[in-house]
Tab-separated table of C-alpha atoms in Angstrom:
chain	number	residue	atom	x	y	z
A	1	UNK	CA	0.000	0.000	0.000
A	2	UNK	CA	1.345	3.457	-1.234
A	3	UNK	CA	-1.012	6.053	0.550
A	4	UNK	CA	-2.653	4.725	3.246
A	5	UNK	CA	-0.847	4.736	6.426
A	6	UNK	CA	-1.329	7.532	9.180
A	7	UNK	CA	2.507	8.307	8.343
A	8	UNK	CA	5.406	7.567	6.557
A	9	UNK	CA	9.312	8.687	7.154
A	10	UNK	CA	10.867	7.052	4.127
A	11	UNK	CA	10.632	6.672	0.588
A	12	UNK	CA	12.592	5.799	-1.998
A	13	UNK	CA	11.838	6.339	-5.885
A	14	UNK	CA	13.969	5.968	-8.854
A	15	UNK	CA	12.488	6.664	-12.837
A	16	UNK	CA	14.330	6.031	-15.940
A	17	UNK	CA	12.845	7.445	-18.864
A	18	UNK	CA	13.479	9.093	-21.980
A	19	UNK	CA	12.012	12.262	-22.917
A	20	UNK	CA	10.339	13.142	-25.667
A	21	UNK	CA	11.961	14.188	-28.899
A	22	UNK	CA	11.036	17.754	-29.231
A	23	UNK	CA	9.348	18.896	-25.769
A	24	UNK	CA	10.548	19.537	-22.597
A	25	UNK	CA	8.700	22.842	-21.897
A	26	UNK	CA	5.547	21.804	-21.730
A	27	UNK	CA	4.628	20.576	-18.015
A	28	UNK	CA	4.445	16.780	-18.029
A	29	UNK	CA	3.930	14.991	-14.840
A	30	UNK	CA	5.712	11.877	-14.495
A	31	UNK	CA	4.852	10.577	-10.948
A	32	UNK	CA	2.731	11.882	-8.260
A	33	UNK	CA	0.729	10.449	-5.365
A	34	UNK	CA	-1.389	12.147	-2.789
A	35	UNK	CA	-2.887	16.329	-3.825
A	36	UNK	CA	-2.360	19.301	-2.340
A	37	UNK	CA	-2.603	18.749	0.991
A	38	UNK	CA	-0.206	16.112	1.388
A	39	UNK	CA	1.780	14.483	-1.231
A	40	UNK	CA	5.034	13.926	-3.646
A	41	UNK	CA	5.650	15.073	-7.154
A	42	UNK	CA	7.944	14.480	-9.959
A	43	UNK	CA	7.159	16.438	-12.840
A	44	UNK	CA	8.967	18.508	-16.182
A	45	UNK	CA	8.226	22.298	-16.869
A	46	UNK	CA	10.413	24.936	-19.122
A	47	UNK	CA	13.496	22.676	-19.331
A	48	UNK	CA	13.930	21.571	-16.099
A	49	UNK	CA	12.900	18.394	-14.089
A	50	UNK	CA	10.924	19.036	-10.229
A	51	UNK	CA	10.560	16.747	-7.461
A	52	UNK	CA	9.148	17.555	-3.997
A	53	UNK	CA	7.235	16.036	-1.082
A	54	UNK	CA	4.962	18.099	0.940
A	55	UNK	CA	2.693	17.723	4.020
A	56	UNK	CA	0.476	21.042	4.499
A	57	UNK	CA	-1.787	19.388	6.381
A	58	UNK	CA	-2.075	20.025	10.840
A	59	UNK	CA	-1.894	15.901	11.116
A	60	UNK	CA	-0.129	15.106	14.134
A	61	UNK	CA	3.617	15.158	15.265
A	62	UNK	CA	6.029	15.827	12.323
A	63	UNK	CA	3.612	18.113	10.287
A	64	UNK	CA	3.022	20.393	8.335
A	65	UNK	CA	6.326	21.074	6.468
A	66	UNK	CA	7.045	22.073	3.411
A	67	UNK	CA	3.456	24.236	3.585
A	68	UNK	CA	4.506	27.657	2.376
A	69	UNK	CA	3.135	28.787	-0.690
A	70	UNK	CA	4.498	27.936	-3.792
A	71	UNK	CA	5.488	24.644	-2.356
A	72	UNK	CA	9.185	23.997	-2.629
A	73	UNK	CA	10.966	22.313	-5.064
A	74	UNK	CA	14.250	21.198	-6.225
A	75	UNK	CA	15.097	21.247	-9.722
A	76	UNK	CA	17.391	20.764	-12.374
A	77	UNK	CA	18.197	21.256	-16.403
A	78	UNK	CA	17.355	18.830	-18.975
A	79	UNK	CA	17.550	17.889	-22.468
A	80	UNK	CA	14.932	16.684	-25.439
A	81	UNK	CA	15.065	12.829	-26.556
A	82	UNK	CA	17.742	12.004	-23.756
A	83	UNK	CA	17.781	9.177	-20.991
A	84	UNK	CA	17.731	9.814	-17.257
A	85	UNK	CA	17.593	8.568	-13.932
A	86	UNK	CA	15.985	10.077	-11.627
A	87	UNK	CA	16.227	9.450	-7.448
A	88	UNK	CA	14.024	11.264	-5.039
A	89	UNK	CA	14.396	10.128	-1.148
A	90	UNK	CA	12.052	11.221	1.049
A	91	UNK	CA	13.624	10.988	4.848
A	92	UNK	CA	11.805	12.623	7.129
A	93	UNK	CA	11.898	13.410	10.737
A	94	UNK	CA	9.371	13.278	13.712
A	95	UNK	CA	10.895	16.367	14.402
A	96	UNK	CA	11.965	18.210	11.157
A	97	UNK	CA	15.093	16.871	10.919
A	98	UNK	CA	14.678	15.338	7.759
A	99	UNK	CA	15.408	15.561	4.102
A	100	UNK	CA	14.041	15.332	0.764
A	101	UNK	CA	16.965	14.700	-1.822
A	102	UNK	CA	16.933	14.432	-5.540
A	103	UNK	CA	19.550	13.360	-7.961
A	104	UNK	CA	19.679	12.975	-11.793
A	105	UNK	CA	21.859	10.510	-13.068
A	106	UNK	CA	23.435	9.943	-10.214
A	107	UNK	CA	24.272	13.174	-9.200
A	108	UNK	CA	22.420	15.366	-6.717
A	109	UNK	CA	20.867	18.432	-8.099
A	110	UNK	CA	19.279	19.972	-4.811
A	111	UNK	CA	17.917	19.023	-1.156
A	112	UNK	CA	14.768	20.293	0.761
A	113	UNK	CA	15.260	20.565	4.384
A	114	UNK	CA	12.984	20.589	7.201
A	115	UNK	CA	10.698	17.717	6.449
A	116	UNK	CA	8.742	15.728	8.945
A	117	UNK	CA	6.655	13.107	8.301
A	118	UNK	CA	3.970	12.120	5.362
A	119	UNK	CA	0.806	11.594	6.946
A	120	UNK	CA	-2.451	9.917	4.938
A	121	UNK	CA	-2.718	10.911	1.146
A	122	UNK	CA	-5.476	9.008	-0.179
A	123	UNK	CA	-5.707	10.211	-3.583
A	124	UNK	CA	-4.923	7.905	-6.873
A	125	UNK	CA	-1.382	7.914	-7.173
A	126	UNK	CA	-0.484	8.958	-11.299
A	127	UNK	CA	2.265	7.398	-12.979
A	128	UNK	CA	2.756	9.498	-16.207
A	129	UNK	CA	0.034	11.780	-15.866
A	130	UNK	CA	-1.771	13.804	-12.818
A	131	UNK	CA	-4.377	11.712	-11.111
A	132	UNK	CA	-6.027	13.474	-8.540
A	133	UNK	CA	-4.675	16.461	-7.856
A	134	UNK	CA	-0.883	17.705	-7.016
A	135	UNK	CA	1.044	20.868	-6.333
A	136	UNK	CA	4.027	22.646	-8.484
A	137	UNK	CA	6.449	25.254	-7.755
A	138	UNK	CA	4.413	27.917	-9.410
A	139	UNK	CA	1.498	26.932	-7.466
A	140	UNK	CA	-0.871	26.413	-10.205
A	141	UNK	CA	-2.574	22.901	-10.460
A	142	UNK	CA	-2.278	21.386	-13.736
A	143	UNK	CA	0.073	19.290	-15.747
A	144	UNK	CA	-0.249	17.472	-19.024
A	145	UNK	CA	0.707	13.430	-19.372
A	146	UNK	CA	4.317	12.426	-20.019
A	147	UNK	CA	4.892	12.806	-23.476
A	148	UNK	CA	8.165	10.712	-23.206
A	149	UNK	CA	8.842	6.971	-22.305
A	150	UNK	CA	9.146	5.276	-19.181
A	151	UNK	CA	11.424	2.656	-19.248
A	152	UNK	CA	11.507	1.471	-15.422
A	153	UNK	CA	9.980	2.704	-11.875
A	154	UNK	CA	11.204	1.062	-8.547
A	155	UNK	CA	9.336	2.533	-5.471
A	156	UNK	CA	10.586	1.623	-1.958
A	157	UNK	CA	8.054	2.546	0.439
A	158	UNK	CA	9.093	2.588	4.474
A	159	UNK	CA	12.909	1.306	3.780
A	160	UNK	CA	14.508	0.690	7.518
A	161	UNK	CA	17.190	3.345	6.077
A	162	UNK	CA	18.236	4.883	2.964
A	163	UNK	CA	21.616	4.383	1.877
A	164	UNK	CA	23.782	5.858	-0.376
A	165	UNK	CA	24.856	2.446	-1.630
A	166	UNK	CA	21.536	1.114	-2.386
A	167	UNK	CA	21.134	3.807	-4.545
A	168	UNK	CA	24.007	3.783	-6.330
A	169	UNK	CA	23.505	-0.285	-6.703
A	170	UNK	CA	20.350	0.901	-8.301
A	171	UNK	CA	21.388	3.577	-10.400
A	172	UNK	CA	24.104	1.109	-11.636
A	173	UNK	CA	21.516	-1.357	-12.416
A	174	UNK	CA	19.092	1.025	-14.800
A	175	UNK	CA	22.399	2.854	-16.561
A	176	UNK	CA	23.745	-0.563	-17.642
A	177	UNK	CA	20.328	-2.045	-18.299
A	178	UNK	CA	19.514	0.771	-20.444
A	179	UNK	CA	22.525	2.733	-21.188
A	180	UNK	CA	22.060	5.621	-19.736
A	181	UNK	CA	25.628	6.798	-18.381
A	182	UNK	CA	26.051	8.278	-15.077
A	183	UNK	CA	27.041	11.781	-14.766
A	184	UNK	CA	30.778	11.807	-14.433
A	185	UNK	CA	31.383	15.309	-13.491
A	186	UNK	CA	32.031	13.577	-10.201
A	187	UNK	CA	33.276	10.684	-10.917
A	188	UNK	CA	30.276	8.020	-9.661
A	189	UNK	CA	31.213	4.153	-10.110
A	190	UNK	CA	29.211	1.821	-11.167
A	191	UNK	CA	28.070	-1.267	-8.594
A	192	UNK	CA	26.838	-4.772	-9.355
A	193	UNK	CA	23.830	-6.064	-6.706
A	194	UNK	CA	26.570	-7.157	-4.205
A	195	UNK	CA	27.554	-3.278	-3.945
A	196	UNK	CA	31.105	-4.263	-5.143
A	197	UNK	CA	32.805	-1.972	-8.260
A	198	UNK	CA	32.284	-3.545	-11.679
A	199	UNK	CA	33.652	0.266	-13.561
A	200	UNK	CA	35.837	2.228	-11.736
A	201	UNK	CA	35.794	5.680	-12.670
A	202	UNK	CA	37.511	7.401	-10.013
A	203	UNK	CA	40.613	5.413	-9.814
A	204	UNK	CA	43.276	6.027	-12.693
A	205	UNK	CA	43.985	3.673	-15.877
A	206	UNK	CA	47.564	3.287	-14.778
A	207	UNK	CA	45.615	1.654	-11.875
A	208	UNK	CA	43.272	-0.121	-13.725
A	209	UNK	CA	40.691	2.265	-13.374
A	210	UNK	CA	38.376	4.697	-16.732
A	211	UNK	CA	38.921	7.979	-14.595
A	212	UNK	CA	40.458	9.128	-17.957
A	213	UNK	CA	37.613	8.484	-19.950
């Protein structure tokens, strides 16, 4: 179950998908579960890719966060007909402690502090298009479907802890499964499902390593 608890601390999302050949300025949603009171959002607009979680709602200890208006976002640039992988890890914090971090291809491209903890969100969730209702860092209220692809979704709901290295096992897994290369302005290496290095690129080739290429 995705939406019905009276509160979650954790979640863990990763996307690949490609988008589509001509149009990344329209707003397409590509996840989002929960509406405007409480919820979590993934979504493209004017070039750039958003992600958030928010709880606006008075419903209990750990909330509301994230309830100023527009909601908070992080975002980041992308590209027409290209690949990506996208993380967003929700770990929040009875008391406001927590995080909300989002990377793209591996590499972060922003964090939202403060957040406490997801409470009830029983609308639809949407998985390429809006279905219910979410919230966007304009603060207006619709989107259009993905106009892309989706090649793969993984959703971890209530994970003990997040870890850095499950989520670079996982971003391994989708770049080599569908060739999407990590982003190597920091070097990132690749894992196999054991968390041990199958492409080293931050060790040198006169060590054995593709920091070079």
């Amino acid at each position: 179950l995705i939406s019905c608890n009276p509160g979650y601390t954790r979640k863990s999302i990763n996307v690949a998908f490609r988008t589509n050949p001509n149009d990344v300025t329209t707003r397409q949603q590509i996840y989002e579960e929960g509406g405007g009171s409480n919820g979590l959002g993934i979504y493209i607009d004017g070039g750039n890719i958003y992600g958030s979680v928010w709880n606006r709602g008075s419903n209990g200890t750990g909330s509301p966060w994230n309830n100023a208006t527009p909601t908070s976002f992080v975002s980041g640039g992308i590209t027409a007909n290209t690949e990506y992988i996208l993380t967003l890890e929700f770990d929040g914090s009875t008391t406001f402690n927590g995080q909300v971090r989002v990377y793209l291809n591996g590499a972060s491209i922003g964090t939202l502090s403060g957040a406490g903890i997801l409470f009830n969100h029983g609308d639809d969730i949407g998985l390429g298009d809006i279905n219910g209702g979410s919230r966007y860092h304009n603060n207006t209220t619709a989107a259009a479907s993905f106009d892309g692809e989706i090649s793969e979704f993984i959703y971890c709901n209530e994970p003990g802890q997040i870890l850095s290295a499950q989520r670079n096992r996982i971003e391994s897994y989708l770049a080599i499964k569908y060739g999407i290369t990590l982003d190597q302005s920091s070097p990132i290496n690749y894992y196999n499902s054991d968390g041990d290095i199958i492409f080293n690129t931050t060790q040198a080739a006169s060590l054995g390593g593709y920091l070079e290429y």
